[in-house]
Short mmCIF file of C-alpha atoms in Angstrom, two decimals:
data_model
loop_
_atom_site.label_atom_id
_atom_site.label_comp_id
_atom_site.label_asym_id
_atom_site.label_seq_id
_atom_site.Cartn_x
_atom_site.Cartn_y
_atom_site.Cartn_z
CA MET A 1 -20.11 3.14 -15.53
CA THR A 2 -22.30 5.35 -13.33
CA GLN A 3 -20.16 8.36 -14.16
CA THR A 4 -20.45 7.58 -17.90
CA LEU A 5 -24.26 7.50 -17.64
CA GLU A 6 -24.27 10.74 -15.68
CA THR A 7 -22.06 12.39 -18.32
CA ALA A 8 -24.35 11.17 -21.11
CA THR A 9 -27.42 12.43 -19.24
CA GLU A 10 -25.83 15.83 -18.67
CA SER A 11 -24.91 16.01 -22.37
CA ASN A 12 -28.49 15.17 -23.41
CA LEU A 13 -29.90 17.73 -21.02
CA TYR A 14 -27.48 20.35 -22.35
CA SER A 15 -28.45 19.56 -25.95
CA LYS A 16 -32.16 19.68 -25.12
CA THR A 17 -31.77 22.98 -23.26
CA LYS A 18 -29.85 24.42 -26.20
CA GLU A 19 -32.54 23.21 -28.61
CA ASN A 20 -35.33 24.70 -26.47
CA LYS A 21 -33.54 28.05 -26.37
CA LYS A 22 -33.22 28.02 -30.16
CA GLN A 23 -36.91 27.15 -30.60
CA THR A 24 -37.88 29.96 -28.24
CA LYS A 25 -35.71 32.39 -30.21
CA VAL A 26 -37.29 31.38 -33.53
CA LYS A 27 -40.77 31.58 -32.01
CA ARG A 28 -40.13 35.11 -30.77
CA TRP A 29 -38.74 36.06 -34.18
CA LEU A 30 -41.93 34.79 -35.81
CA GLU A 31 -44.19 36.49 -33.27
CA GLY A 32 -42.48 39.80 -33.99
CA ARG A 33 -43.29 39.49 -37.69
CA PHE A 34 -46.75 37.99 -37.21
CA ALA A 35 -48.13 40.66 -34.88
CA PRO A 36 -48.22 43.58 -37.39
CA VAL A 37 -50.41 41.54 -39.77
CA GLY A 38 -52.77 40.19 -37.11
CA ILE A 39 -51.38 36.66 -36.77
CA GLU A 40 -50.94 34.99 -33.39
CA ILE A 41 -49.32 31.61 -32.81
CA ASN A 42 -51.97 29.31 -31.27
CA GLY A 43 -54.45 32.18 -31.38
CA ASP A 44 -58.22 31.91 -31.86
CA LYS A 45 -58.57 33.47 -35.32
CA PRO A 46 -59.11 31.06 -38.24
CA TRP A 47 -55.83 32.11 -39.88
CA ASP A 48 -53.77 31.67 -36.69
CA PRO A 49 -51.36 28.70 -36.95
CA GLN A 50 -51.78 26.00 -34.30
CA ILE A 51 -48.40 24.48 -33.46
CA HIS A 52 -48.60 20.86 -32.25
CA ASP A 53 -44.88 20.06 -32.25
CA SER A 54 -42.24 22.50 -31.04
CA ARG A 55 -39.72 21.02 -33.48
CA PHE A 56 -41.57 23.03 -36.13
CA TYR A 57 -39.62 26.17 -35.23
CA ASP A 58 -36.20 24.68 -35.83
CA ARG A 59 -37.38 23.00 -39.02
CA LEU A 60 -38.76 26.27 -40.36
CA PHE A 61 -35.56 28.13 -39.45
CA ARG A 62 -33.29 25.54 -41.08
CA GLU A 63 -35.34 24.66 -44.17
CA GLY A 64 -37.49 27.70 -44.95
CA SER A 65 -40.52 27.01 -47.14
CA VAL A 66 -39.67 23.30 -47.45
CA GLY A 67 -39.64 23.02 -43.66
CA ALA A 68 -42.93 24.89 -43.37
CA GLY A 69 -44.65 22.71 -45.96
CA GLU A 70 -43.24 19.37 -44.86
CA SER A 71 -43.96 20.01 -41.19
CA TYR A 72 -47.57 20.80 -42.17
CA MET A 73 -47.73 17.58 -44.19
CA ASP A 74 -46.41 15.70 -41.15
CA GLY A 75 -49.10 17.19 -38.89
CA TRP A 76 -46.77 19.34 -36.79
CA TRP A 77 -49.07 22.33 -37.25
CA ASP A 78 -52.49 23.22 -38.59
CA CYS A 79 -54.44 26.25 -39.74
CA VAL A 80 -58.11 26.51 -40.70
CA GLU A 81 -57.60 29.32 -43.22
CA LEU A 82 -54.19 28.59 -44.71
CA ASP A 83 -55.03 30.83 -47.64
CA GLU A 84 -55.55 33.88 -45.43
CA LEU A 85 -52.52 33.02 -43.30
CA PHE A 86 -50.31 33.08 -46.39
CA ASN A 87 -51.97 36.21 -47.72
CA ARG A 88 -50.89 37.93 -44.51
CA LEU A 89 -47.46 36.28 -44.33
CA LEU A 90 -46.57 37.22 -47.89
CA SER A 91 -47.90 40.74 -47.38
CA ALA A 92 -45.47 41.00 -44.46
CA LYS A 93 -42.68 39.71 -46.76
CA LEU A 94 -41.86 36.86 -44.43
CA ASP A 95 -41.02 34.77 -47.50
CA VAL A 96 -38.19 37.20 -48.27
CA ALA A 97 -36.69 36.66 -44.83
CA LEU A 98 -36.90 32.88 -45.17
CA LYS A 99 -35.38 32.92 -48.65
CA THR A 100 -31.98 33.61 -47.12
CA LYS A 101 -31.97 29.97 -46.03
CA TRP A 102 -29.85 27.39 -47.82
CA ALA A 103 -32.72 25.52 -49.51
CA PHE A 104 -33.71 28.56 -51.57
CA ILE A 105 -30.13 29.64 -52.27
CA LYS A 106 -29.29 26.12 -53.43
CA HIS A 107 -32.29 26.03 -55.77
CA ILE A 108 -31.44 29.42 -57.29
CA LEU A 109 -27.81 28.40 -57.86
CA VAL A 110 -28.88 25.16 -59.53
CA ALA A 111 -31.41 27.02 -61.71
CA ARG A 112 -28.74 29.48 -62.85
CA ILE A 113 -26.12 26.84 -63.59
CA LEU A 114 -28.33 24.11 -65.05
CA ASN A 115 -31.22 24.19 -67.50
CA LEU A 116 -33.91 22.63 -65.29
CA GLN A 117 -36.45 22.75 -68.12
CA ASN A 118 -34.43 21.15 -70.91
CA GLN A 119 -36.26 18.74 -73.18
CA LYS A 120 -35.38 15.67 -71.08
CA ARG A 121 -36.27 17.26 -67.74
CA ALA A 122 -39.52 18.72 -69.10
CA TRP A 123 -41.12 15.27 -69.04
CA GLN A 124 -40.60 15.13 -65.26
CA VAL A 125 -43.49 17.57 -64.85
CA GLY A 126 -45.90 15.35 -66.75
CA GLU A 127 -44.85 12.28 -64.83
CA ALA A 128 -44.78 13.89 -61.38
CA HIS A 129 -47.82 16.18 -61.42
CA TYR A 130 -50.18 15.66 -64.34
CA ASP A 131 -49.92 11.87 -64.22
CA ALA A 132 -50.95 11.85 -60.54
CA GLY A 133 -54.27 10.37 -61.62
CA ASN A 134 -57.16 11.60 -63.76
CA ASP A 135 -59.59 10.66 -60.98
CA LEU A 136 -58.19 13.40 -58.73
CA TYR A 137 -58.48 16.10 -61.37
CA GLN A 138 -61.90 15.00 -62.61
CA LEU A 139 -63.29 15.48 -59.10
CA MET A 140 -61.43 18.73 -58.40
CA LEU A 141 -61.92 20.56 -61.70
CA ASP A 142 -65.17 21.44 -63.46
CA ASP A 143 -66.59 19.62 -66.48
CA THR A 144 -64.28 21.44 -68.91
CA MET A 145 -61.24 19.88 -67.14
CA ALA A 146 -59.51 23.26 -67.41
CA TYR A 147 -56.57 23.33 -64.98
CA SER A 148 -55.91 27.06 -65.24
CA CYS A 149 -57.42 30.32 -64.02
CA GLY A 150 -61.09 30.94 -64.75
CA TYR A 151 -62.43 34.33 -65.85
CA TRP A 152 -64.86 35.53 -63.19
CA GLN A 153 -65.92 38.90 -64.61
CA GLU A 154 -69.54 37.79 -65.07
CA ALA A 155 -69.38 34.22 -63.74
CA ASP A 156 -71.26 32.87 -60.72
CA ASN A 157 -69.56 29.47 -60.50
CA LEU A 158 -66.40 27.66 -61.56
CA HIS A 159 -67.86 26.13 -64.72
CA GLN A 160 -69.10 29.50 -65.97
CA ALA A 161 -65.70 31.04 -65.20
CA GLN A 162 -63.85 28.38 -67.19
CA ILE A 163 -66.20 28.63 -70.17
CA ALA A 164 -65.77 32.41 -70.07
CA LYS A 165 -61.97 32.00 -70.07
CA LEU A 166 -62.01 29.58 -73.01
CA ASP A 167 -64.28 31.82 -75.05
CA LEU A 168 -62.23 34.91 -74.18
CA VAL A 169 -59.11 33.20 -75.54
CA CYS A 170 -60.95 32.20 -78.73
CA ARG A 171 -62.12 35.78 -79.25
CA LYS A 172 -58.68 37.23 -78.55
CA ALA A 173 -57.23 34.81 -81.12
CA GLN A 174 -59.94 35.87 -83.60
CA LEU A 175 -60.55 32.25 -84.57
CA GLN A 176 -62.08 31.68 -87.99
CA LYS A 177 -63.73 28.55 -89.36
CA GLY A 178 -61.26 26.09 -90.88
CA GLU A 179 -58.12 27.60 -89.36
CA ARG A 180 -55.30 25.40 -88.06
CA VAL A 181 -54.76 26.06 -84.35
CA LEU A 182 -51.93 24.82 -82.14
CA ASP A 183 -52.73 24.29 -78.44
CA ILE A 184 -49.33 24.19 -76.68
CA GLY A 185 -49.70 22.33 -73.40
CA CYS A 186 -53.26 21.23 -74.11
CA GLY A 187 -53.84 19.47 -70.79
CA TRP A 188 -56.97 17.36 -70.82
CA GLY A 189 -58.15 19.07 -73.99
CA SER A 190 -60.39 21.78 -72.55
CA PHE A 191 -59.44 24.48 -75.05
CA SER A 192 -58.99 22.11 -77.99
CA GLN A 193 -62.46 20.67 -77.46
CA TYR A 194 -64.13 24.05 -76.95
CA ALA A 195 -62.48 25.73 -79.94
CA ALA A 196 -63.28 22.83 -82.29
CA GLN A 197 -66.90 22.65 -81.10
CA HIS A 198 -67.74 26.35 -81.04
CA TYR A 199 -65.41 27.90 -83.65
CA SER A 200 -65.08 25.03 -86.18
CA VAL A 201 -61.28 25.08 -86.24
CA ASP A 202 -58.83 22.19 -86.65
CA VAL A 203 -56.75 21.85 -83.49
CA THR A 204 -53.45 20.14 -82.79
CA GLY A 205 -52.90 19.79 -79.05
CA ILE A 206 -49.59 18.77 -77.51
CA THR A 207 -48.90 17.55 -73.97
CA ILE A 208 -46.06 15.79 -72.13
CA SER A 209 -48.44 13.78 -69.93
CA LYS A 210 -49.64 10.34 -71.02
CA GLU A 211 -52.64 10.55 -68.67
CA GLN A 212 -53.64 13.89 -70.19
CA GLN A 213 -53.24 12.67 -73.74
CA GLN A 214 -55.43 9.63 -73.13
CA LEU A 215 -58.29 11.57 -71.54
CA ALA A 216 -58.02 14.47 -74.01
CA GLN A 217 -58.34 12.04 -76.91
CA GLU A 218 -61.46 10.55 -75.35
CA ARG A 219 -63.00 13.97 -74.73
CA CYS A 220 -62.27 15.21 -78.25
CA LYS A 221 -63.41 12.08 -80.06
CA GLY A 222 -65.30 12.93 -83.26
CA LEU A 223 -63.89 16.46 -83.41
CA PRO A 224 -61.14 17.79 -85.73
CA VAL A 225 -58.64 17.55 -82.87
CA ASP A 226 -55.30 15.73 -82.85
CA ILE A 227 -53.76 15.25 -79.38
CA GLN A 228 -50.05 14.42 -79.53
CA LEU A 229 -47.61 13.38 -76.80
CA LYS A 230 -44.87 15.79 -77.74
CA ASP A 231 -42.61 18.56 -76.47
CA TYR A 232 -43.03 21.91 -78.23
CA ARG A 233 -39.36 21.83 -79.28
CA SER A 234 -39.89 18.81 -81.52
CA LEU A 235 -43.00 20.09 -83.34
CA LYS A 236 -43.01 21.01 -87.05
CA GLY A 237 -45.52 22.74 -89.32
CA LYS A 238 -47.34 26.07 -89.70
CA PHE A 239 -50.46 27.18 -87.86
CA ASP A 240 -52.85 30.11 -88.22
CA LYS A 241 -53.17 30.64 -84.47
CA LEU A 242 -51.19 29.59 -81.41
CA ILE A 243 -52.63 29.16 -77.92
CA SER A 244 -50.69 28.45 -74.74
CA ILE A 245 -52.73 28.21 -71.53
CA GLY A 246 -50.96 27.43 -68.25
CA MET A 247 -47.88 25.96 -69.91
CA PHE A 248 -45.31 28.80 -69.99
CA GLU A 249 -44.75 28.30 -66.24
CA HIS A 250 -42.92 25.07 -67.14
CA VAL A 251 -40.63 26.60 -69.78
CA GLY A 252 -37.98 28.16 -67.52
CA PRO A 253 -35.88 31.34 -67.88
CA LYS A 254 -33.13 29.63 -69.86
CA ASN A 255 -35.70 28.58 -72.47
CA TYR A 256 -37.95 31.66 -72.75
CA SER A 257 -36.21 32.93 -75.86
CA ALA A 258 -36.11 29.49 -77.49
CA TYR A 259 -39.81 29.05 -76.72
CA MET A 260 -40.68 32.33 -78.43
CA LYS A 261 -38.49 31.41 -81.40
CA SER A 262 -40.32 28.07 -81.71
CA ALA A 263 -43.70 29.82 -81.53
CA HIS A 264 -42.55 32.32 -84.16
CA ASN A 265 -41.46 29.53 -86.51
CA LEU A 266 -44.70 27.58 -86.01
CA MET A 267 -47.04 30.52 -86.68
CA LYS A 268 -47.97 32.00 -90.05
CA ASP A 269 -46.98 35.63 -90.64
CA GLU A 270 -50.53 36.94 -90.21
CA GLY A 271 -51.23 34.76 -87.16
CA ILE A 272 -52.08 35.55 -83.54
CA PHE A 273 -50.50 33.98 -80.45
CA VAL A 274 -52.45 34.10 -77.16
CA LEU A 275 -50.26 33.38 -74.13
CA HIS A 276 -52.01 32.72 -70.79
CA THR A 277 -49.61 32.30 -67.87
CA ILE A 278 -49.18 32.81 -64.15
CA GLY A 279 -46.84 35.74 -63.60
CA SER A 280 -44.55 36.88 -60.83
CA ALA A 281 -44.47 40.42 -59.48
CA VAL A 282 -40.65 40.28 -59.67
CA SER A 283 -38.14 38.60 -61.98
CA GLN A 284 -36.47 35.49 -60.59
CA GLN A 285 -34.60 32.39 -61.75
CA GLY A 286 -36.20 29.69 -59.62
CA THR A 287 -39.43 29.03 -57.79
CA ASP A 288 -40.48 28.19 -54.24
CA PRO A 289 -38.46 25.13 -53.13
CA TRP A 290 -41.49 23.34 -51.65
CA ILE A 291 -43.49 23.83 -54.87
CA HIS A 292 -40.45 22.62 -56.83
CA LYS A 293 -40.11 19.49 -54.67
CA TYR A 294 -43.75 18.42 -54.38
CA ILE A 295 -45.94 20.10 -57.01
CA PHE A 296 -44.20 21.41 -60.13
CA PRO A 297 -40.67 20.03 -60.54
CA ASN A 298 -38.42 22.50 -62.38
CA GLY A 299 -41.18 25.11 -62.72
CA ALA A 300 -40.55 28.86 -62.81
CA ILE A 301 -43.00 31.77 -62.73
CA PRO A 302 -42.08 34.49 -65.27
CA SER A 303 -42.34 38.21 -64.67
CA LEU A 304 -43.81 40.53 -67.29
CA THR A 305 -40.29 41.85 -67.86
CA GLN A 306 -38.96 38.37 -68.60
CA ILE A 307 -41.83 37.65 -70.97
CA SER A 308 -41.48 40.93 -72.86
CA GLN A 309 -37.69 40.57 -73.20
CA SER A 310 -38.05 37.08 -74.66
CA CYS A 311 -40.66 38.39 -77.12
CA GLU A 312 -38.59 41.30 -78.46
CA PRO A 313 -36.84 39.58 -81.39
CA TYR A 314 -39.98 37.83 -82.58
CA PHE A 315 -43.28 39.43 -81.55
CA VAL A 316 -45.12 42.67 -80.96
CA ILE A 317 -47.15 42.64 -77.74
CA GLU A 318 -50.59 43.81 -78.83
CA ASP A 319 -52.35 43.42 -75.48
CA VAL A 320 -51.67 42.57 -71.84
CA HIS A 321 -54.56 41.56 -69.58
CA ASN A 322 -53.98 40.86 -65.87
CA PHE A 323 -56.78 39.21 -63.89
CA GLY A 324 -54.69 37.67 -61.11
CA PRO A 325 -57.35 37.96 -58.37
CA ASP A 326 -59.51 35.54 -60.38
CA TYR A 327 -56.99 32.79 -59.66
CA ASP A 328 -57.56 33.15 -55.92
CA ARG A 329 -61.24 32.38 -56.47
CA THR A 330 -60.45 29.56 -58.91
CA LEU A 331 -58.06 27.87 -56.48
CA MET A 332 -60.50 28.12 -53.58
CA ASN A 333 -63.18 26.48 -55.74
CA TRP A 334 -60.78 23.67 -56.59
CA GLN A 335 -59.94 23.26 -52.92
CA HIS A 336 -63.64 23.07 -52.03
CA ASN A 337 -64.22 20.42 -54.70
CA PHE A 338 -61.19 18.45 -53.51
CA GLU A 339 -62.37 18.57 -49.91
CA GLN A 340 -65.91 17.52 -50.82
CA SER A 341 -64.67 14.63 -52.99
CA TRP A 342 -61.89 13.32 -50.76
CA ALA A 343 -64.00 10.44 -49.39
CA GLN A 344 -64.30 9.03 -52.93
CA ILE A 345 -60.55 8.80 -53.54
CA LYS A 346 -58.94 8.63 -50.09
CA HIS A 347 -58.30 4.90 -50.54
CA LEU A 348 -55.95 5.81 -53.41
CA TYR A 349 -53.88 8.41 -51.55
CA SER A 350 -52.25 8.88 -48.16
CA GLU A 351 -53.19 11.34 -45.43
CA ARG A 352 -49.89 13.08 -46.11
CA PHE A 353 -50.94 13.59 -49.75
CA TYR A 354 -54.26 15.02 -48.57
CA ARG A 355 -52.47 17.57 -46.40
CA MET A 356 -49.96 18.33 -49.16
CA TRP A 357 -52.68 19.01 -51.73
CA ASN A 358 -54.66 21.28 -49.42
CA TYR A 359 -51.47 23.13 -48.55
CA TYR A 360 -50.69 23.61 -52.25
CA LEU A 361 -54.13 24.94 -53.20
CA LYS A 362 -54.62 27.23 -50.22
CA THR A 363 -51.13 28.72 -50.06
CA CYS A 364 -51.23 29.48 -53.78
CA ALA A 365 -54.60 31.18 -53.30
CA GLY A 366 -53.00 33.36 -50.63
CA ALA A 367 -50.16 34.28 -52.99
CA PHE A 368 -52.66 35.51 -55.59
CA ARG A 369 -54.72 37.31 -52.96
CA CYS A 370 -51.79 39.43 -51.83
CA ARG A 371 -50.81 40.01 -55.49
CA ASN A 372 -47.42 38.29 -55.27
CA LEU A 373 -48.68 36.26 -58.22
CA GLN A 374 -50.54 37.54 -61.28
CA LEU A 375 -52.38 36.00 -64.21
CA PHE A 376 -51.32 37.42 -67.56
CA GLN A 377 -52.98 36.98 -70.92
CA LEU A 378 -50.86 38.41 -73.72
CA VAL A 379 -51.76 38.76 -77.38
CA LEU A 380 -48.71 38.54 -79.65
CA ARG A 381 -48.25 39.08 -83.38
CA LYS A 382 -45.14 38.83 -85.51
CA ARG A 383 -42.91 41.83 -85.90
CA HIS A 384 -42.86 43.47 -89.36
CA SER A 385 -46.10 41.72 -90.32
CA GLN A 386 -47.80 45.06 -91.22
CA LEU A 387 -51.14 43.95 -89.83
CA PRO A 388 -53.96 46.39 -88.95
CA ARG A 389 -54.55 47.69 -85.43
CA TYR A 390 -55.55 45.01 -82.91
CA SER A 391 -58.43 45.58 -80.48
CA SER A 392 -58.66 43.05 -77.67
CA PRO A 393 -61.98 41.88 -76.24
CA ARG A 394 -62.61 41.70 -72.52
#
């Protein structure tokens, strides 16, 4: 019996020693990549990560971005300026090194084999993210309830930036009184409401979120706006102008061409289609596994190449406008609002959710800051439509 206990103790000590050696190896590997971009583990700079649990290293090594995000959610590490930490990490291409891990490879393989954004799966996004609760978004966003990048060219605050974005889209679409406008992925009705109020157009907005539909209907009451709970693939009719703001990220590579075909069929020959979407600096099939698991199920960020290739059979690209750095500022404003309002809603959510949401907002801000992510606005018109030269406003 004594010998059995001694053997078990020796085995546990051996396993612990082996684990400690592995953690030390991972830590040294990280330190070697952190140093060139001014990051120090447990350092005194606001972007230095503070590691509270040494198991973090093994979790990061085994699970990549999912391990990094979940260990943060679990309180294994902290960082005051997560946004700047990720700006530096992504600039050092540490994400590329971690993408060799199984979690990312598995997600890419699944994305290539399956259509993660088919019509049935598309509703998962509405249920998982946009139905989280209108109270959260009403406190985090500005009064327009626009959940997309603001336009900060002449704006001093978030509300001004969102109004500027909405008006910019209206001007790019050359909206005229009485036109029929389709708002694909209308959210809480920010564009639909603004366009109907200020440009006297009739708007049909579609969303796959019940929470969004309900609030959008309330916000647009009394206006010529029809908010429908519908996927773009099941819509019929013809519209003068098409608008898609912050929705194309949920379409997926396997559906890009079908999406453009649907837009082509829904738009009149002389129409204009304004597409506003987050963009990736490189073409890829999937997205970050942590974002996929916790924030946007089945999402995918398109590259400009992927967008243009899907457009080729249907549209001429009249204008491309990239103001990606404005999303960094937008996200940091949302994070500030969320932080300031947390006391009002903390009884509805867990501490783990609080950490998850901060991690989401700040790490995405860092990705825009280092220009891994872009914000594209494209103006599209039908091929062979023989329309006059297009001049885009800024």
